[in-house]
Amino acid sequence: MTRAYDLVVLGGGPACGPAARRCREAGWSVAVIEAGLLGGVCPHTGCNPKKVLMAAPEAMAAASHLTGKGLTGGPALDWAALMAFKRTFTAPIDARVEASYREAGIDVVRGRGVFTGPRSVRVGETELTAKKILIAVGATHKHFTFPGAEHLSTSDAFLDMDALPGRVAFLGGGFIAFELAHVAAVCGARATILTHGDAALRRFDQGVVARLVAATRAMGVEVVLDAPVATIRRDAAGLAVETPRGVFAADMAVNAAGRPPALAGLGLDAAGIAATPRGITVDAYLRCAGNPDVYAAGDCLDAPYALTPTADLESRIAGENMVSGDSETIDRTGTPSVLFTLPPLAMAGLTEEECRARDLPCVKKETDLAASFPWKRLGETAGYAKTLVSPGDDRILGAHILGHAAEEIINVVALAMRQGIPAKALREGIWAYPTAGYYLRYMF
């Protein structure tokens, strides 16, 4: 059976919706192909459930910081109740998204889509043809082949456990490893982070990362660098994770080593689409190299960011270009990245290392936020900001913030960067006092 559409989208996550809806509003016939849950990783097994599970640890950490400063005792964790609360957010998503698409007149096709030609995709026994195709399949878990890799669990499994194991080892040194290790540790598990290389969180400014790693170790998480896993054995005591830095005992070992693009088995060659291990190659209009009728958006791209907001942006640009004839190019200026640890770490723009590598002159300013009122009143002991400003035109080159409210402060800085607002405007702004945002005047 063959079905013809104006647009077919492979993948039903954040990189799907804006383009699918823009084309449908333009009168196009649209089909969305999804083998898993509609909505993608973020609302099911990523950003949202992670933040829900972080809510109780945040409250516990806040109470701990104020112990002896007006609080005695402390809250007790109920992991089962926390997980039940999380499921109230995740359980309705798939049906809700499908209903929304169908209400908009967008067909939902369940199954795995595989290219059979430049503008055709097969799902089971059905072939879908289209004038335009959008690839929005996202990313997947990294595949390991070392002995015992079958004992690895995924971040998806961790985010849906009915009971928290006593010892959890996280393989990786990025977002997933640090965020989930903080959840596990505050909730009572003994957490270990095992990184493959000599640094953690490479996307972030390494000077600020060093402060976060120190705070992470202070909360009881073991962070071990240069510890690539050689093998995992199951014994009577649980799991034995072997690395050059020693053997680490665990009840659960989580694959938290990043998420490569989910391109295996898509049949990209049949459509003439170019890709690298980093993702699909696209031009500034988000057209796939080798096939201008196919666009791509989201975590399956070879692009600087793999974030929900950039997936949304890329989908909007791709949708507009399909409808209007390649009229808009992608601009990711002022994209904030946030690590939701305790404390959170946020950044936008360049790191100090990147400025140096590009021979970009910059004025660096460092601020001890832990010594400032909004952080001291909460009993916070980790708080720091580093900002980088171009001396010639007062342009904000980068900002790196560790501590309470970092995830909100960075939004202001990122907006200023995207709109070309100089650092002077932040220094001279009238900010509500006493708020964390007020201290932007001192950060630049």
Coordinates of C-alpha atoms in Angstrom, one line a residue:
M1 CA 0.0 0.0 0.0
T2 CA 1.3 3.5 -0.9
R3 CA 0.2 6.7 0.7
A4 CA 1.2 10.2 -0.6
Y5 CA 1.7 13.3 1.5
D6 CA 3.2 16.7 1.1
L7 CA 5.4 16.2 4.2
V8 CA 6.5 13.1 6.1
V9 CA 8.3 13.4 9.4
L10 CA 10.5 10.6 10.8
G11 CA 10.3 10.9 14.5
G12 CA 7.7 12.4 16.8
G13 CA 9.9 14.4 19.3
P14 CA 10.6 18.1 19.9
A15 CA 12.1 18.5 16.4
C16 CA 8.9 17.2 14.8
G17 CA 6.1 19.4 16.1
P18 CA 6.9 23.0 14.9
A19 CA 7.7 21.9 11.3
A20 CA 4.7 19.5 11.1
R21 CA 2.3 22.1 12.4
R22 CA 3.7 24.9 10.2
C23 CA 3.2 22.8 7.1
R24 CA -0.2 21.6 8.1
E25 CA -1.3 25.3 8.7
A26 CA -0.1 26.0 5.2
G27 CA -2.6 23.4 3.9
W28 CA -0.1 20.5 3.5
S29 CA -1.0 16.9 4.1
V30 CA 1.4 15.7 6.9
A31 CA 2.2 12.3 8.4
V32 CA 4.4 11.7 11.5
I33 CA 6.1 8.4 11.8
E34 CA 7.1 7.2 15.3
A35 CA 8.2 3.8 16.5
G36 CA 8.3 4.7 20.2
L37 CA 6.5 7.3 22.3
L38 CA 5.3 10.5 20.8
G39 CA 6.9 13.6 22.4
G40 CA 10.4 12.2 22.2
V41 CA 13.0 11.7 25.0
C42 CA 12.5 15.1 26.7
P43 CA 9.1 14.6 28.3
H44 CA 9.4 10.8 28.7
T45 CA 12.9 9.8 29.7
G46 CA 14.9 13.1 29.7
C47 CA 14.5 16.7 30.8
N48 CA 11.0 16.5 32.4
P49 CA 11.2 13.3 34.5
K50 CA 14.7 14.2 35.5
K51 CA 13.6 17.6 36.8
V52 CA 10.6 16.0 38.6
L53 CA 12.9 13.5 40.3
M54 CA 15.3 16.4 41.2
A55 CA 12.5 18.3 43.1
A56 CA 12.8 16.2 46.3
P57 CA 16.6 16.3 46.3
E58 CA 16.5 20.0 45.8
A59 CA 14.2 20.4 48.9
M60 CA 16.4 18.0 50.9
A61 CA 19.6 19.9 49.9
A62 CA 17.9 23.3 50.7
A63 CA 16.9 22.0 54.2
S64 CA 20.4 20.6 54.7
H65 CA 22.0 24.0 53.9
L66 CA 19.7 25.7 56.5
T67 CA 20.2 23.2 59.3
G68 CA 21.4 25.1 62.3
K69 CA 20.3 28.4 60.6
G70 CA 16.7 28.1 61.6
L71 CA 15.9 24.5 60.7
T72 CA 16.3 21.4 62.7
G73 CA 15.7 17.8 61.6
G74 CA 15.1 17.3 57.9
P75 CA 12.7 15.8 55.3
A76 CA 12.6 12.1 54.6
L77 CA 12.7 10.7 51.1
D78 CA 10.0 8.4 49.8
W79 CA 11.4 7.1 46.4
A80 CA 8.3 5.2 45.5
A81 CA 6.1 8.2 46.1
L82 CA 8.5 10.4 44.1
M83 CA 8.4 7.9 41.2
A84 CA 4.7 7.8 41.3
F85 CA 4.6 11.6 41.2
K86 CA 7.0 11.5 38.2
R87 CA 4.7 9.1 36.3
T88 CA 1.8 11.6 36.6
F89 CA 3.9 13.8 34.2
T90 CA 5.1 11.1 31.8
A91 CA 2.2 8.7 31.5
P92 CA -0.2 11.0 29.7
I93 CA 2.2 12.4 27.1
D94 CA 2.0 9.9 24.3
A95 CA -1.8 9.9 24.1
R96 CA -2.0 13.7 24.6
V97 CA 0.5 14.4 21.7
E98 CA -1.3 11.9 19.4
A99 CA -4.7 13.6 20.1
S100 CA -3.2 17.0 19.4
Y101 CA -1.7 15.9 16.1
R102 CA -4.9 14.2 15.0
E103 CA -6.9 17.3 16.0
A104 CA -4.6 19.4 13.8
G105 CA -5.2 17.0 10.9
I106 CA -1.8 15.3 11.1
D107 CA -1.7 11.6 10.6
V108 CA 0.3 9.5 13.0
V109 CA 1.9 6.3 11.7
R110 CA 3.3 3.9 14.3
G111 CA 6.4 2.0 13.3
R112 CA 10.0 2.4 12.2
G113 CA 10.4 4.4 9.0
V114 CA 13.1 3.4 6.5
F115 CA 14.1 5.3 3.3
T116 CA 13.4 3.4 0.1
G117 CA 14.2 6.3 -2.2
P118 CA 14.9 10.1 -2.3
R119 CA 11.3 10.9 -1.3
S120 CA 9.9 7.7 -0.1
V121 CA 9.8 5.9 3.3
R122 CA 8.6 2.4 4.2
V123 CA 6.8 1.6 7.5
G124 CA 6.1 -2.1 7.7
E125 CA 4.1 -3.0 4.5
T126 CA 3.2 0.7 3.8
E127 CA 5.2 3.0 1.6
L128 CA 4.8 6.8 2.2
T129 CA 5.8 9.2 -0.5
A130 CA 6.2 12.9 0.1
K131 CA 7.3 16.2 -1.6
K132 CA 9.4 17.0 1.5
I133 CA 10.7 14.8 4.3
L134 CA 12.0 15.9 7.7
I135 CA 14.3 13.6 9.7
A136 CA 13.7 14.2 13.4
V137 CA 14.7 10.8 14.9
G138 CA 16.8 12.2 17.7
A139 CA 19.5 10.3 19.5
T140 CA 20.0 7.0 21.2
H141 CA 22.1 5.3 23.9
K142 CA 25.8 4.7 23.1
H143 CA 26.6 1.1 22.3
F144 CA 29.4 -0.6 24.3
T145 CA 31.1 -3.9 23.3
F146 CA 33.4 -4.5 26.3
P147 CA 32.9 -7.8 28.2
G148 CA 29.9 -7.6 30.4
A149 CA 28.3 -4.6 28.6
E150 CA 25.0 -6.5 28.8
H151 CA 24.9 -5.7 32.5
L152 CA 24.6 -2.0 31.8
S153 CA 21.3 -0.3 32.5
T154 CA 20.2 2.9 30.7
S155 CA 19.2 6.3 31.9
D156 CA 15.7 5.5 30.9
A157 CA 15.7 2.6 33.3
F158 CA 17.1 4.7 36.1
L159 CA 14.4 7.3 35.6
D160 CA 11.6 4.7 36.0
M161 CA 12.9 2.5 38.9
D162 CA 10.4 1.4 41.6
A163 CA 13.3 1.2 44.1
L164 CA 16.6 3.0 44.3
P165 CA 19.6 0.7 44.5
G166 CA 22.1 1.2 47.2
R167 CA 25.1 1.6 44.9
V168 CA 25.0 3.1 41.4
A169 CA 27.9 3.6 39.0
F170 CA 27.5 6.0 36.1
L171 CA 29.6 5.5 33.0
G172 CA 30.3 8.9 31.4
G173 CA 31.3 12.4 32.3
G174 CA 28.6 14.5 30.8
F175 CA 25.1 15.8 31.5
I176 CA 23.4 12.5 32.2
A177 CA 26.1 11.1 34.5
F178 CA 26.3 14.2 36.7
E179 CA 22.6 14.9 36.9
L180 CA 21.5 11.4 37.7
A181 CA 24.4 10.9 40.2
H182 CA 23.3 14.0 42.1
V183 CA 19.7 12.6 42.3
A184 CA 21.0 9.2 43.4
A185 CA 23.3 10.6 46.1
V186 CA 20.9 13.0 47.7
C187 CA 18.3 10.2 47.7
G188 CA 20.6 8.0 49.7
A189 CA 22.5 5.9 47.2
R190 CA 26.3 5.7 47.0
A191 CA 27.0 7.2 43.5
T192 CA 30.1 6.9 41.5
I193 CA 30.9 8.7 38.2
L194 CA 33.5 7.0 36.0
T195 CA 34.7 9.1 33.1
H196 CA 36.5 7.7 30.0
G197 CA 38.9 10.7 29.7
D198 CA 40.9 13.1 31.8
A199 CA 38.1 15.7 32.1
A200 CA 34.4 15.9 32.8
L201 CA 31.7 18.1 31.2
R202 CA 34.0 19.2 28.4
R203 CA 31.4 21.5 26.9
F204 CA 31.6 23.7 30.0
D205 CA 34.4 26.1 31.1
Q206 CA 36.8 23.7 32.9
G207 CA 37.7 26.2 35.6
V208 CA 34.0 26.3 36.6
V209 CA 33.7 22.5 36.2
A210 CA 36.5 22.0 38.7
R211 CA 34.4 23.9 41.3
L212 CA 31.3 21.7 40.5
V213 CA 33.4 18.5 40.7
A214 CA 34.6 19.6 44.1
A215 CA 31.0 20.3 45.2
T216 CA 30.0 16.9 43.8
R217 CA 32.7 15.1 45.8
A218 CA 31.8 17.0 48.9
M219 CA 28.2 15.7 48.7
G220 CA 29.6 12.1 48.7
V221 CA 29.7 11.3 45.0
E222 CA 32.9 9.6 43.9
V223 CA 34.2 11.2 40.6
V224 CA 36.9 9.2 39.0
L225 CA 38.7 10.5 35.9
D226 CA 40.6 8.4 33.4
A227 CA 38.5 5.4 34.2
P228 CA 37.3 3.7 31.0
V229 CA 35.5 0.6 31.8
A230 CA 37.3 -2.6 30.7
T231 CA 34.7 -5.1 31.9
I232 CA 31.7 -5.6 34.1
R233 CA 31.3 -8.8 36.1
R234 CA 28.3 -10.0 38.1
D235 CA 29.2 -11.7 41.4
A236 CA 27.5 -12.6 44.6
A237 CA 27.9 -9.0 45.9
G238 CA 26.4 -7.4 42.8
L239 CA 28.4 -5.8 39.9
A240 CA 32.1 -5.4 39.7
V241 CA 33.0 -2.6 37.3
E242 CA 36.7 -2.9 36.3
T243 CA 38.7 0.1 35.2
P244 CA 42.4 1.1 35.1
R245 CA 41.7 3.1 38.3
G246 CA 40.4 0.1 40.2
V247 CA 37.3 -2.1 40.6
F248 CA 34.1 -0.4 41.7
A249 CA 31.2 -2.3 43.3
A250 CA 27.7 -1.4 42.3
D251 CA 24.2 -2.8 42.3
M252 CA 23.4 -0.9 39.1
A253 CA 25.7 0.4 36.3
V254 CA 24.2 3.1 34.1
N255 CA 25.2 3.8 30.6
A256 CA 25.5 7.6 30.8
A257 CA 28.1 8.1 28.1
G258 CA 26.3 10.4 25.8
R259 CA 23.8 9.9 23.1
P260 CA 24.8 9.5 19.4
P261 CA 22.4 10.2 16.6
A262 CA 19.8 7.4 16.0
L263 CA 20.6 6.9 12.4
A264 CA 21.2 3.1 12.2
G265 CA 18.8 1.3 9.9
L266 CA 17.2 4.5 8.4
G267 CA 18.4 3.7 4.9
L268 CA 20.0 7.1 4.4
D269 CA 22.0 5.8 1.4
A270 CA 18.7 5.1 -0.5
A271 CA 17.9 8.8 -0.2
G272 CA 21.4 10.0 -1.0
I273 CA 21.7 11.6 2.4
A274 CA 25.2 12.4 3.9
A275 CA 26.0 11.8 7.5
T276 CA 29.0 11.3 9.8
P277 CA 29.2 9.6 13.2
R278 CA 28.3 13.0 14.6
G279 CA 25.0 13.2 12.7
I280 CA 23.3 14.3 9.5
T281 CA 25.1 16.9 7.5
V282 CA 22.9 19.9 6.6
D283 CA 23.3 23.4 5.1
A284 CA 22.3 26.7 6.7
Y285 CA 18.7 26.1 5.6
L286 CA 18.7 22.6 7.3
R287 CA 18.6 20.8 4.0
C288 CA 20.4 17.5 3.9
A289 CA 23.6 17.3 2.0
G290 CA 22.9 15.2 -1.1
N291 CA 19.1 15.6 -1.1
P292 CA 17.6 19.1 -0.9
D293 CA 14.0 17.7 -0.6
V294 CA 14.9 16.2 2.8
Y295 CA 15.5 18.4 5.9
A296 CA 16.8 17.4 9.3
A297 CA 16.4 18.9 12.8
G298 CA 17.2 18.0 16.4
D299 CA 19.6 15.6 18.0
C300 CA 20.2 13.6 14.8
L301 CA 22.1 16.6 13.3
D302 CA 25.8 17.2 13.2
A303 CA 25.3 20.5 15.0
P304 CA 26.8 22.4 18.0
Y305 CA 23.9 21.6 20.4
A306 CA 21.7 18.6 21.2
L307 CA 19.1 20.4 23.3
T308 CA 15.3 20.6 23.3
P309 CA 15.2 24.4 22.6
T310 CA 17.6 24.0 19.7
A311 CA 15.5 21.1 18.3
D312 CA 12.5 23.3 18.5
L313 CA 14.3 26.2 16.8
E314 CA 15.6 23.9 14.0
S315 CA 12.2 22.5 13.4
R316 CA 10.7 25.9 13.1
I317 CA 13.3 27.0 10.6
A318 CA 13.0 23.8 8.6
G319 CA 9.2 24.1 8.5
E320 CA 9.3 27.7 7.4
N321 CA 11.9 26.9 4.7
M322 CA 9.8 24.0 3.4
V323 CA 6.7 26.3 3.1
S324 CA 8.4 29.5 2.0
G325 CA 11.2 28.2 -0.2
D326 CA 14.4 28.3 1.9
S327 CA 14.0 31.9 3.2
E328 CA 15.6 31.5 6.7
T329 CA 19.0 30.3 7.9
I330 CA 19.7 28.9 11.3
D331 CA 21.1 31.1 14.0
R332 CA 21.9 29.5 17.3
T333 CA 23.5 32.7 18.9
G334 CA 22.7 32.9 22.6
T335 CA 21.9 29.3 23.2
P336 CA 22.0 28.5 27.0
S337 CA 23.0 25.2 28.3
V338 CA 22.2 24.1 31.9
L339 CA 23.4 21.2 34.0
F340 CA 20.7 20.5 36.6
T341 CA 22.9 19.4 39.4
L342 CA 23.0 20.6 43.0
P343 CA 24.2 23.3 42.6
P344 CA 23.2 23.9 38.9
L345 CA 25.8 24.9 36.3
A346 CA 24.8 27.2 33.4
M347 CA 26.6 28.6 30.4
A348 CA 26.0 30.6 27.2
G349 CA 28.6 31.5 24.5
L350 CA 32.3 30.8 24.6
T351 CA 34.5 29.4 27.3
E352 CA 37.7 31.1 28.3
E353 CA 39.6 28.3 26.6
E354 CA 37.7 28.9 23.3
C355 CA 38.4 32.6 23.4
R356 CA 42.0 31.9 23.8
A357 CA 42.1 29.3 21.0
R358 CA 40.4 31.8 18.6
D359 CA 42.7 34.7 19.7
L360 CA 39.6 36.7 20.8
P361 CA 40.6 39.4 23.3
C362 CA 38.2 39.4 26.2
V363 CA 37.8 41.0 29.6
K364 CA 37.2 38.3 32.2
K365 CA 35.3 39.0 35.4
E366 CA 34.9 36.5 38.3
T367 CA 32.3 36.9 41.0
D368 CA 32.1 35.0 44.3
L369 CA 28.3 34.4 44.4
A370 CA 28.5 32.3 47.5
A371 CA 29.6 35.4 49.4
S372 CA 26.6 37.4 48.1
F373 CA 23.3 37.9 49.9
P374 CA 20.9 35.7 47.8
W375 CA 23.2 32.7 48.2
K376 CA 24.3 33.3 51.8
R377 CA 20.7 33.6 53.0
L378 CA 20.1 30.0 51.7
G379 CA 23.3 28.7 53.3
E380 CA 24.8 27.9 49.9
T381 CA 28.5 27.3 49.9
A382 CA 29.0 26.9 46.1
G383 CA 28.4 30.0 43.9
Y384 CA 30.6 31.5 41.3
A385 CA 30.3 33.4 38.0
K386 CA 32.8 34.0 35.2
T387 CA 31.9 36.4 32.4
L388 CA 33.8 37.2 29.2
V389 CA 33.2 40.5 27.4
S390 CA 34.8 41.9 24.2
P391 CA 36.8 45.0 25.2
G392 CA 36.2 46.7 21.8
D393 CA 32.4 46.7 21.6
D394 CA 31.3 45.5 25.0
R395 CA 29.8 42.4 23.4
I396 CA 29.1 39.5 25.7
L397 CA 31.2 36.6 24.6
G398 CA 30.4 34.1 27.3
A399 CA 28.9 33.6 30.7
H400 CA 29.4 30.7 33.2
I401 CA 27.4 30.5 36.4
L402 CA 27.5 28.0 39.2
G403 CA 25.0 28.0 42.0
H404 CA 21.4 28.8 43.1
A405 CA 19.3 30.3 40.3
A406 CA 22.1 29.8 37.6
E407 CA 19.5 28.3 35.3
E408 CA 17.3 31.4 35.4
I409 CA 20.1 34.0 35.4
I410 CA 21.6 32.5 32.2
N411 CA 18.4 33.1 30.3
V412 CA 18.8 36.8 30.8
V413 CA 22.4 36.7 29.6
A414 CA 21.5 34.4 26.6
L415 CA 18.8 36.8 25.5
A416 CA 21.2 39.7 25.7
M417 CA 23.7 37.8 23.6
R418 CA 21.1 36.9 21.0
Q419 CA 19.7 40.4 20.7
G420 CA 23.1 42.0 20.6
I421 CA 22.6 43.9 23.9
P422 CA 25.9 45.0 25.4
A423 CA 27.2 44.1 28.8
K424 CA 26.7 47.8 29.8
A425 CA 22.9 47.3 29.7
L426 CA 23.1 44.5 32.3
R427 CA 25.4 46.6 34.5
E428 CA 23.0 49.5 34.4
G429 CA 19.7 47.6 34.5
I430 CA 17.3 48.2 37.3
W431 CA 16.9 44.8 38.9
A432 CA 14.5 43.8 41.7
Y433 CA 16.3 43.6 45.1
P434 CA 17.2 41.3 46.8
T435 CA 17.1 38.8 44.0
A436 CA 19.7 36.6 42.4
G437 CA 19.2 38.5 39.1
Y438 CA 20.1 41.8 40.8
Y439 CA 23.7 40.5 40.9
L440 CA 24.0 40.6 37.1
R441 CA 25.1 44.2 37.6
Y442 CA 28.2 42.9 39.4
M443 CA 28.9 40.0 37.1
F444 CA 29.8 42.2 34.1

